[in-house]
Amino acid sequence: MTIITRKDFPEYFTFGVATSSYQIEGATSADGRGPSIWDTFCREPGRISDGSSGDVACDHYHRWEEDLELISSLGVQAYRFSVAWPRVQPTGSGDINPLGLDFYERLVDGMLERGLDPYLTLYHWDLPQPLQDVGGWANRDTAYHFAEYARAVAERLGERVKSYATLNEPWCSSILSYQIGEHAPGLRNRKLALAAAHHLLLGHGEAVKVLREVVPGAAIGTVLNLNAITPATSSEQDAAAARFEDGAFNRWFLDPLLRGEYPADVWEAYGDDVPQVQPDDLETIRQPIDFLGVNYYSRSVVSADGQQQRPSDSSYTDMGWEVYPQGLSDLLLRLKADYTLPPIYITENGAAYKDTLEGSAVHDAERVAYLQTHLAEVASAVRQGVKVNGYFAWSLMDNFEWAHGYSKRFGLVYVDYGDQQRILKDSALWYRGLAGAKVPEL
Ligand SMILES: N#[N+]C[C@@H]1[C@@H](O)[C@H](O)[C@@H](O)[C@@H]2O[C@H]12
């Protein structure tokens, strides 16, 4: 395994850690916060593997100062966090809740006081439930409500926030949530899912226009979960299956955002389920962005029979995902080859493993190896000319892992949910050695 050091990355490269509001904040009824679709989803029997919810999570809403000290101790330059829409606008439209904005203002100012650059995500899945009551993202109006919510956040926080990402992983907020049904609101309707995907993209475009007006000096972009997709064999059938999976998972979002068009091959395959697109929609969606956030975890090995292949010579994380670092450089080089790109940030990369507390230590060697090998691939892609400006480890700390509840630990920091103690894992110590290293004189 190649040993990487700070010298393997450009001087301007940003190292950070990432979280999201519903996964860490808790306090789901505090200070005027309204219900989100995840509060509802968690109460539906069988939806969450351990029957838990984000009601308490990591109690970050009350422990935010301790957590900012923790982040600062890791030597990182930036913190990627998300704003809970239902804290700011409890019904998703109309009245703004000043107490909700007060919390994020305290948080942002606390970051700045500690020399941390705030990287804000406006939407990381916690849609106000009243909007879902009238269709959620399948309702075009939600796109416009989202832009007004973006306005409220940007008007309060301004350019203290260095970077505004509109969405996190719209594929999850639409296909996984409205078609596959594993995430809130847990529907299983492809037509609704494709409408949701379109309105998420439209909301992104509308929000970019608002942010350009309110915070012209901030960096504005969005975050996609992208896979490296490989055919299981060299057969034409498997190659065709891989091309379609790439179209449905990657290009369905990349092409509208970066080219102002949907991929024709997949559009045709979707038949009558395709979304209603109004004449100016794609021009709105393809607003120029200052960065593209890429969340990468693993690759997909695709065969014509639709079965996900699991190469026997690979290792797998606790999520059952293949550890495939090369997929990250393959993906980045593919993006560079196929698209006119803004600078990229790896906005999420990390792994869940079964961590065990040994005294006050967690020796998570597998996670160190995962981070080390994936960061080596980022460095390789940078050497090959891909403009990657930063990397955010997922996640700062163990947290509510959506439908898996608290059964999956992704954190660099172990959370004892019994007493909310935070304990740095070996991976946090390793990451500090890299992220906190003095930038070499070039
Ligand atoms: N699962 N998993 C881990 C991780 C999830 O915890 C994040 O909230 C998402 O943005 C993305 O799916 C990745």
Short mmCIF file of C-alpha atoms and ligand atoms in Angstrom, two decimals:
data_model
loop_
_atom_site.label_atom_id
_atom_site.label_comp_id
_atom_site.label_asym_id
_atom_site.label_seq_id
_atom_site.Cartn_x
_atom_site.Cartn_y
_atom_site.Cartn_z
CA MET A 1 0.00 0.00 0.00
CA THR A 2 1.48 3.33 -1.01
CA ILE A 3 2.06 5.66 1.93
CA ILE A 4 0.64 9.09 1.20
CA THR A 5 1.65 12.33 2.84
CA ARG A 6 0.55 15.96 2.63
CA LYS A 7 3.15 16.42 -0.15
CA ASP A 8 0.99 14.25 -2.41
CA PHE A 9 -1.65 16.97 -2.53
CA PRO A 10 -1.59 20.52 -3.89
CA GLU A 11 -0.94 23.37 -1.49
CA TYR A 12 -4.52 24.61 -1.92
CA PHE A 13 -6.04 21.19 -1.18
CA THR A 14 -8.65 21.23 1.61
CA PHE A 15 -9.08 18.38 4.05
CA GLY A 16 -12.33 18.18 5.96
CA VAL A 17 -14.89 16.01 7.67
CA ALA A 18 -18.60 15.75 6.87
CA THR A 19 -21.91 15.18 8.64
CA SER A 20 -25.58 15.93 8.05
CA SER A 21 -28.28 17.52 10.20
CA TYR A 22 -30.70 14.64 10.70
CA GLN A 23 -27.90 12.16 11.31
CA ILE A 24 -26.24 14.01 14.22
CA GLU A 25 -28.36 16.87 15.62
CA GLY A 26 -31.16 15.20 17.58
CA ALA A 27 -33.40 17.80 19.30
CA THR A 28 -36.06 17.13 16.66
CA SER A 29 -38.67 19.22 18.50
CA ALA A 30 -36.45 21.93 19.96
CA ASP A 31 -36.81 25.66 19.32
CA GLY A 32 -39.59 25.51 16.76
CA ARG A 33 -38.27 22.74 14.50
CA GLY A 34 -41.05 21.18 12.47
CA PRO A 35 -41.36 17.48 11.55
CA SER A 36 -39.38 16.12 8.60
CA ILE A 37 -40.12 13.13 6.39
CA TRP A 38 -37.47 11.20 8.32
CA ASP A 39 -39.23 11.84 11.65
CA THR A 40 -42.34 10.32 10.04
CA PHE A 41 -40.46 7.49 8.28
CA CYS A 42 -38.72 6.38 11.49
CA ARG A 43 -42.09 5.91 13.16
CA GLU A 44 -43.33 3.54 10.47
CA PRO A 45 -42.74 -0.03 11.76
CA GLY A 46 -39.98 -1.92 9.97
CA ARG A 47 -38.49 1.06 8.16
CA ILE A 48 -35.36 1.34 10.34
CA SER A 49 -33.42 -1.87 10.99
CA ASP A 50 -32.97 -1.24 14.72
CA GLY A 51 -36.23 0.65 15.20
CA SER A 52 -34.35 3.86 16.06
CA SER A 53 -34.70 7.45 14.89
CA GLY A 54 -32.80 10.73 14.83
CA ASP A 55 -34.68 12.03 17.89
CA VAL A 56 -31.42 12.15 19.90
CA ALA A 57 -28.72 10.93 17.47
CA CYS A 58 -25.41 12.47 18.60
CA ASP A 59 -27.18 15.29 20.48
CA HIS A 60 -25.15 17.66 18.37
CA TYR A 61 -27.78 20.40 18.70
CA HIS A 62 -26.69 20.75 22.34
CA ARG A 63 -23.08 19.59 22.02
CA TRP A 64 -22.11 21.66 18.97
CA GLU A 65 -19.32 23.55 20.75
CA GLU A 66 -17.71 20.31 21.98
CA ASP A 67 -18.03 18.93 18.47
CA LEU A 68 -16.44 21.98 16.87
CA GLU A 69 -13.52 21.56 19.30
CA LEU A 70 -13.35 17.91 18.21
CA ILE A 71 -13.28 18.87 14.52
CA SER A 72 -10.65 21.50 15.16
CA SER A 73 -8.52 18.93 17.01
CA LEU A 74 -8.39 16.84 13.83
CA GLY A 75 -6.32 19.51 12.09
CA VAL A 76 -8.76 19.79 9.19
CA GLN A 77 -9.38 23.05 7.35
CA ALA A 78 -13.11 22.64 6.68
CA TYR A 79 -16.33 21.18 8.01
CA ARG A 80 -19.13 20.00 5.72
CA PHE A 81 -22.51 20.14 7.49
CA SER A 82 -26.13 20.49 6.46
CA VAL A 83 -28.95 22.79 7.51
CA ALA A 84 -32.23 21.19 8.56
CA TRP A 85 -34.92 22.83 6.43
CA PRO A 86 -37.61 22.09 9.07
CA ARG A 87 -35.61 24.03 11.69
CA VAL A 88 -35.48 27.08 9.44
CA GLN A 89 -38.93 26.82 7.85
CA PRO A 90 -41.08 24.38 9.88
CA THR A 91 -43.76 23.93 7.20
CA GLY A 92 -41.36 24.19 4.26
CA SER A 93 -42.92 27.44 3.06
CA GLY A 94 -44.01 30.72 4.56
CA ASP A 95 -42.84 31.70 8.05
CA ILE A 96 -39.15 31.48 8.89
CA ASN A 97 -38.20 30.28 12.38
CA PRO A 98 -35.54 32.69 13.69
CA LEU A 99 -34.47 30.25 16.43
CA GLY A 100 -33.58 27.74 13.74
CA LEU A 101 -31.39 30.21 11.91
CA ASP A 102 -29.89 31.29 15.26
CA PHE A 103 -28.52 27.76 15.75
CA TYR A 104 -26.77 27.69 12.38
CA GLU A 105 -25.44 31.20 12.90
CA ARG A 106 -23.88 30.09 16.21
CA LEU A 107 -22.47 27.02 14.46
CA VAL A 108 -20.97 28.96 11.55
CA ASP A 109 -19.49 31.63 13.79
CA GLY A 110 -18.07 28.87 15.98
CA MET A 111 -16.37 27.35 12.95
CA LEU A 112 -14.90 30.67 11.90
CA GLU A 113 -13.62 31.32 15.41
CA ARG A 114 -11.72 28.01 15.18
CA GLY A 115 -10.35 28.65 11.71
CA LEU A 116 -12.67 26.12 10.05
CA ASP A 117 -14.17 26.91 6.64
CA PRO A 118 -17.96 26.24 6.64
CA TYR A 119 -19.10 24.06 3.73
CA LEU A 120 -22.89 24.13 3.93
CA THR A 121 -25.36 21.72 2.32
CA LEU A 122 -28.87 23.11 2.07
CA TYR A 123 -30.66 19.80 1.59
CA HIS A 124 -29.45 16.52 3.06
CA TRP A 125 -32.81 14.69 2.93
CA ASP A 126 -34.82 16.14 5.85
CA LEU A 127 -37.74 17.58 3.85
CA PRO A 128 -40.41 19.32 5.96
CA GLN A 129 -43.28 16.84 6.29
CA PRO A 130 -46.00 19.35 5.28
CA LEU A 131 -44.40 19.53 1.83
CA GLN A 132 -44.52 15.75 1.54
CA ASP A 133 -48.19 15.88 2.54
CA VAL A 134 -48.78 17.60 -0.81
CA GLY A 135 -46.45 15.38 -2.86
CA GLY A 136 -42.97 16.32 -1.70
CA TRP A 137 -40.36 16.39 -4.45
CA ALA A 138 -42.88 14.83 -6.84
CA ASN A 139 -44.70 18.19 -6.62
CA ARG A 140 -43.04 20.86 -8.79
CA ASP A 141 -43.88 23.56 -6.23
CA THR A 142 -41.30 22.05 -3.85
CA ALA A 143 -38.56 23.23 -6.19
CA TYR A 144 -39.68 26.82 -5.73
CA HIS A 145 -40.15 26.44 -1.98
CA PHE A 146 -36.58 25.12 -1.86
CA ALA A 147 -35.25 28.24 -3.56
CA GLU A 148 -37.01 30.46 -1.03
CA TYR A 149 -35.61 28.38 1.84
CA ALA A 150 -32.16 28.82 0.28
CA ARG A 151 -32.75 32.57 0.23
CA ALA A 152 -33.60 32.63 3.95
CA VAL A 153 -30.44 30.70 4.87
CA ALA A 154 -28.15 32.75 2.64
CA GLU A 155 -29.60 36.06 3.79
CA ARG A 156 -28.84 35.12 7.40
CA LEU A 157 -25.44 33.42 7.02
CA GLY A 158 -24.17 35.30 4.00
CA GLU A 159 -20.62 34.87 2.83
CA ARG A 160 -19.44 33.71 6.22
CA VAL A 161 -20.23 30.40 4.55
CA LYS A 162 -17.45 29.72 2.04
CA SER A 163 -19.34 27.11 0.07
CA TYR A 164 -23.05 26.43 -0.51
CA ALA A 165 -24.09 23.04 -1.91
CA THR A 166 -27.74 22.94 -2.91
CA LEU A 167 -28.40 19.19 -2.71
CA ASN A 168 -26.82 16.04 -1.37
CA GLU A 169 -27.22 12.96 -3.58
CA PRO A 170 -30.46 13.70 -5.49
CA TRP A 171 -30.43 10.07 -6.68
CA CYS A 172 -31.07 9.04 -3.07
CA SER A 173 -33.67 11.77 -2.52
CA SER A 174 -35.61 10.58 -5.58
CA ILE A 175 -34.94 7.03 -6.85
CA LEU A 176 -34.02 5.46 -3.49
CA SER A 177 -36.88 7.31 -1.78
CA TYR A 178 -39.77 7.39 -4.27
CA GLN A 179 -39.02 4.27 -6.40
CA ILE A 180 -37.01 1.77 -4.36
CA GLY A 181 -38.65 2.88 -1.12
CA GLU A 182 -35.69 2.30 1.23
CA HIS A 183 -35.54 5.98 2.27
CA ALA A 184 -38.18 8.48 3.28
CA PRO A 185 -40.94 8.88 2.17
CA GLY A 186 -40.69 5.16 1.26
CA LEU A 187 -42.72 5.12 -1.96
CA ARG A 188 -42.38 2.66 -4.83
CA ASN A 189 -43.41 4.48 -7.97
CA ARG A 190 -40.91 5.11 -10.79
CA LYS A 191 -42.96 7.91 -12.36
CA LEU A 192 -43.10 9.78 -9.07
CA ALA A 193 -39.38 9.11 -8.54
CA LEU A 194 -38.44 10.57 -11.92
CA ALA A 195 -40.66 13.57 -11.27
CA ALA A 196 -38.92 13.99 -7.90
CA ALA A 197 -35.52 13.77 -9.55
CA HIS A 198 -36.48 16.45 -12.04
CA HIS A 199 -37.87 18.77 -9.37
CA LEU A 200 -34.76 18.29 -7.21
CA LEU A 201 -32.64 19.34 -10.19
CA LEU A 202 -35.02 22.22 -10.90
CA GLY A 203 -34.84 23.25 -7.24
CA HIS A 204 -31.05 23.17 -7.52
CA GLY A 205 -31.16 25.51 -10.51
CA GLU A 206 -33.64 27.89 -8.89
CA ALA A 207 -31.57 27.94 -5.69
CA VAL A 208 -28.37 28.66 -7.61
CA LYS A 209 -30.02 31.74 -9.14
CA VAL A 210 -31.04 32.93 -5.67
CA LEU A 211 -27.61 32.26 -4.17
CA ARG A 212 -25.89 34.12 -7.02
CA GLU A 213 -28.03 37.13 -6.06
CA VAL A 214 -27.66 36.86 -2.25
CA VAL A 215 -24.10 35.53 -1.79
CA PRO A 216 -22.25 36.33 -5.03
CA GLY A 217 -18.87 35.79 -3.36
CA ALA A 218 -19.56 32.27 -2.14
CA ALA A 219 -18.76 29.10 -4.05
CA ILE A 220 -21.99 27.44 -5.22
CA GLY A 221 -22.43 23.86 -6.35
CA THR A 222 -24.10 20.55 -5.63
CA VAL A 223 -23.22 17.02 -4.52
CA LEU A 224 -23.83 13.77 -6.42
CA ASN A 225 -23.26 10.18 -5.38
CA LEU A 226 -21.46 8.61 -8.31
CA ASN A 227 -20.29 5.07 -8.88
CA ALA A 228 -17.58 3.51 -10.95
CA ILE A 229 -19.60 1.01 -13.01
CA THR A 230 -17.99 -2.12 -14.45
CA PRO A 231 -19.54 -4.88 -16.60
CA ALA A 232 -19.21 -8.30 -14.95
CA THR A 233 -17.82 -9.84 -18.14
CA SER A 234 -16.77 -8.66 -21.61
CA SER A 235 -20.04 -9.88 -23.08
CA GLU A 236 -22.07 -7.34 -25.06
CA GLN A 237 -25.06 -8.02 -22.80
CA ASP A 238 -23.12 -7.11 -19.67
CA ALA A 239 -21.56 -4.09 -21.38
CA ALA A 240 -25.03 -2.87 -22.35
CA ALA A 241 -26.27 -3.41 -18.81
CA ALA A 242 -23.35 -1.40 -17.44
CA ARG A 243 -24.00 1.41 -19.93
CA PHE A 244 -27.63 1.57 -18.83
CA GLU A 245 -26.72 1.51 -15.12
CA ASP A 246 -24.25 4.32 -15.74
CA GLY A 247 -27.03 6.21 -17.49
CA ALA A 248 -29.64 5.65 -14.83
CA PHE A 249 -27.35 6.25 -11.83
CA ASN A 250 -24.67 8.71 -12.95
CA ARG A 251 -25.66 10.38 -16.23
CA TRP A 252 -29.32 10.96 -15.24
CA PHE A 253 -28.00 13.71 -12.95
CA LEU A 254 -24.64 14.64 -14.49
CA ASP A 255 -26.05 15.34 -17.96
CA PRO A 256 -28.83 17.79 -16.94
CA LEU A 257 -26.47 19.60 -14.54
CA LEU A 258 -23.47 19.84 -16.85
CA ARG A 259 -24.99 19.56 -20.34
CA GLY A 260 -28.59 20.72 -19.94
CA GLU A 261 -30.05 17.45 -21.28
CA TYR A 262 -31.22 14.07 -20.09
CA PRO A 263 -29.39 11.00 -21.45
CA ALA A 264 -31.41 9.95 -24.50
CA ASP A 265 -30.76 6.20 -24.10
CA VAL A 266 -32.22 6.10 -20.61
CA TRP A 267 -34.98 8.62 -21.36
CA GLU A 268 -36.24 6.35 -24.13
CA ALA A 269 -36.14 3.30 -21.85
CA TYR A 270 -38.29 5.07 -19.25
CA GLY A 271 -41.20 5.47 -21.67
CA ASP A 272 -44.26 7.14 -20.12
CA ASP A 273 -42.55 7.45 -16.71
CA VAL A 274 -40.36 10.32 -17.91
CA PRO A 275 -40.90 13.59 -16.04
CA GLN A 276 -42.82 16.58 -17.35
CA VAL A 277 -40.12 19.02 -18.43
CA GLN A 278 -41.14 22.61 -19.10
CA PRO A 279 -39.36 24.61 -21.84
CA ASP A 280 -36.90 26.52 -19.64
CA ASP A 281 -36.28 23.80 -17.03
CA LEU A 282 -33.03 22.46 -18.38
CA GLU A 283 -31.57 25.91 -18.86
CA THR A 284 -32.40 26.57 -15.20
CA ILE A 285 -30.87 23.25 -14.11
CA ARG A 286 -27.65 23.78 -16.03
CA GLN A 287 -26.82 27.01 -14.20
CA PRO A 288 -23.01 27.29 -14.07
CA ILE A 289 -21.65 25.96 -10.77
CA ASP A 290 -18.36 26.65 -9.03
CA PHE A 291 -17.79 23.08 -7.85
CA LEU A 292 -19.16 19.57 -8.17
CA GLY A 293 -19.21 17.50 -4.99
CA VAL A 294 -18.61 13.79 -5.60
CA ASN A 295 -19.54 11.20 -2.98
CA TYR A 296 -17.76 7.93 -3.74
CA TYR A 297 -17.93 4.73 -1.71
CA SER A 298 -17.57 1.77 -4.03
CA ARG A 299 -18.12 0.49 -7.53
CA SER A 300 -20.94 -1.46 -9.15
CA VAL A 301 -20.13 -4.65 -11.08
CA VAL A 302 -23.12 -5.09 -13.38
CA SER A 303 -24.38 -8.12 -15.31
CA ALA A 304 -27.24 -8.40 -17.78
CA ASP A 305 -29.30 -10.45 -15.33
CA GLY A 306 -29.35 -7.43 -13.02
CA GLN A 307 -27.47 -9.19 -10.24
CA GLN A 308 -24.86 -7.14 -8.41
CA GLN A 309 -21.63 -9.15 -8.64
CA ARG A 310 -19.33 -9.53 -5.63
CA PRO A 311 -15.79 -10.28 -6.83
CA SER A 312 -14.43 -12.94 -4.49
CA ASP A 313 -10.93 -11.44 -4.35
CA SER A 314 -12.17 -8.15 -2.89
CA SER A 315 -12.81 -7.11 0.70
CA TYR A 316 -16.14 -5.61 1.77
CA THR A 317 -17.23 -3.05 4.32
CA ASP A 318 -19.91 -3.57 6.96
CA MET A 319 -22.38 -2.16 4.44
CA GLY A 320 -21.48 -5.02 2.09
CA TRP A 321 -19.82 -2.56 -0.31
CA GLU A 322 -16.72 -3.69 -2.20
CA VAL A 323 -13.54 -1.87 -1.22
CA TYR A 324 -12.39 -0.65 -4.64
CA PRO A 325 -10.16 2.43 -4.38
CA GLN A 326 -9.23 2.37 -8.06
CA GLY A 327 -12.88 3.08 -8.82
CA LEU A 328 -12.39 6.58 -7.43
CA SER A 329 -9.58 7.51 -9.81
CA ASP A 330 -11.39 5.71 -12.65
CA LEU A 331 -14.49 7.82 -11.92
CA LEU A 332 -12.57 11.09 -11.67
CA LEU A 333 -10.71 10.46 -14.94
CA ARG A 334 -13.95 9.51 -16.64
CA LEU A 335 -15.59 12.74 -15.46
CA LYS A 336 -12.63 14.73 -16.77
CA ALA A 337 -12.82 12.93 -20.12
CA ASP A 338 -16.57 13.16 -20.62
CA TYR A 339 -17.59 16.53 -19.16
CA THR A 340 -16.59 20.16 -18.95
CA LEU A 341 -16.13 20.25 -15.22
CA PRO A 342 -15.87 22.83 -12.46
CA PRO A 343 -13.39 21.92 -9.72
CA ILE A 344 -14.34 18.75 -7.83
CA TYR A 345 -14.47 18.09 -4.12
CA ILE A 346 -14.68 14.56 -2.79
CA THR A 347 -17.48 15.53 -0.45
CA GLU A 348 -17.87 12.07 1.03
CA ASN A 349 -15.67 8.99 1.17
CA GLY A 350 -15.41 6.53 4.03
CA ALA A 351 -16.43 3.13 5.31
CA ALA A 352 -18.49 1.39 7.96
CA TYR A 353 -16.78 -1.34 9.92
CA LYS A 354 -17.72 -3.18 13.09
CA ASP A 355 -15.81 -1.00 15.55
CA THR A 356 -15.14 -2.21 19.09
CA LEU A 357 -14.18 -0.01 21.99
CA GLU A 358 -11.05 -1.26 23.76
CA GLY A 359 -10.72 0.88 26.87
CA SER A 360 -10.62 4.35 25.35
CA ALA A 361 -9.39 3.27 21.94
CA VAL A 362 -10.82 1.90 18.70
CA HIS A 363 -8.22 0.22 16.53
CA ASP A 364 -9.98 0.53 13.15
CA ALA A 365 -7.12 -0.57 10.90
CA GLU A 366 -9.51 -1.44 8.05
CA ARG A 367 -10.85 2.11 8.00
CA VAL A 368 -7.33 3.55 8.02
CA ALA A 369 -6.48 1.32 5.05
CA TYR A 370 -9.70 2.37 3.28
CA LEU A 371 -8.95 6.07 3.70
CA GLN A 372 -5.29 5.69 2.83
CA THR A 373 -5.94 3.77 -0.40
CA HIS A 374 -8.75 6.05 -1.55
CA LEU A 375 -6.78 9.20 -0.83
CA ALA A 376 -3.90 7.71 -2.79
CA GLU A 377 -6.29 7.41 -5.76
CA VAL A 378 -7.34 11.04 -5.35
CA ALA A 379 -3.68 12.04 -5.40
CA SER A 380 -3.19 9.94 -8.53
CA ALA A 381 -6.12 11.60 -10.28
CA VAL A 382 -4.78 15.03 -9.36
CA ARG A 383 -1.39 14.10 -10.84
CA GLN A 384 -3.26 13.09 -14.01
CA GLY A 385 -4.82 16.51 -14.30
CA VAL A 386 -8.18 16.18 -12.54
CA LYS A 387 -8.92 19.40 -10.64
CA VAL A 388 -9.79 18.08 -7.19
CA ASN A 389 -9.77 20.84 -4.55
CA GLY A 390 -10.53 18.87 -1.45
CA TYR A 391 -11.60 15.75 0.39
CA PHE A 392 -14.13 15.29 3.20
CA ALA A 393 -14.05 12.07 5.18
CA TRP A 394 -17.44 10.55 5.87
CA SER A 395 -18.02 10.88 8.67
CA LEU A 396 -16.73 13.03 11.51
CA MET A 397 -18.41 10.69 13.98
CA ASP A 398 -20.67 7.67 14.12
CA ASN A 399 -24.25 8.75 13.52
CA PHE A 400 -27.77 7.76 12.45
CA GLU A 401 -27.18 5.73 9.29
CA TRP A 402 -30.65 6.16 7.79
CA ALA A 403 -32.46 2.82 7.31
CA HIS A 404 -29.63 1.09 9.19
CA GLY A 405 -30.18 3.19 12.30
CA TYR A 406 -27.14 3.12 14.60
CA SER A 407 -26.00 -0.33 13.49
CA LYS A 408 -23.43 1.01 11.04
CA ARG A 409 -20.49 3.10 12.21
CA PHE A 410 -18.83 5.38 9.60
CA GLY A 411 -17.18 7.79 12.02
CA LEU A 412 -13.54 8.69 12.50
CA VAL A 413 -14.78 9.33 16.02
CA TYR A 414 -16.59 6.63 17.98
CA VAL A 415 -19.84 7.70 19.67
CA ASP A 416 -20.95 5.89 22.80
CA TYR A 417 -24.69 6.49 22.42
CA GLY A 418 -25.19 5.61 26.09
CA ASP A 419 -23.39 8.68 27.40
CA GLN A 420 -22.66 10.57 24.15
CA GLN A 421 -18.93 10.30 24.77
CA ARG A 422 -16.80 10.93 21.69
CA ILE A 423 -13.65 8.77 21.33
CA LEU A 424 -11.10 9.27 18.55
CA LYS A 425 -10.54 6.08 16.59
CA ASP A 426 -7.11 5.24 15.17
CA SER A 427 -8.48 6.51 11.83
CA ALA A 428 -9.00 9.97 13.35
CA LEU A 429 -5.40 9.98 14.58
CA TRP A 430 -4.17 8.85 11.16
CA TYR A 431 -6.30 11.45 9.33
CA ARG A 432 -5.02 14.18 11.68
CA GLY A 433 -1.47 13.27 10.69
CA LEU A 434 -2.35 13.91 7.05
CA ALA A 435 -4.91 16.71 7.21
CA GLY A 436 -3.10 18.62 9.91
CA ALA A 437 0.35 18.32 8.41
CA LYS A 438 2.12 21.56 7.57
CA VAL A 439 1.70 22.30 3.89
CA PRO A 440 5.13 21.66 2.32
CA GLU A 441 6.99 24.62 0.89
CA LEU A 442 6.54 24.21 -2.86
N1 LIG B 1 -24.81 4.87 3.38
N2 LIG B 1 -24.11 5.56 3.70
C1 LIG B 1 -23.13 6.45 4.16
C2 LIG B 1 -23.42 7.90 3.67
C3 LIG B 1 -24.66 8.50 4.35
O1 LIG B 1 -24.55 8.41 5.76
C4 LIG B 1 -24.74 9.95 3.91
O2 LIG B 1 -25.78 10.66 4.59
C5 LIG B 1 -25.06 10.03 2.41
O3 LIG B 1 -24.78 11.35 1.97
C6 LIG B 1 -24.28 9.00 1.58
O4 LIG B 1 -24.75 7.71 1.61
C7 LIG B 1 -23.58 7.94 2.17
#
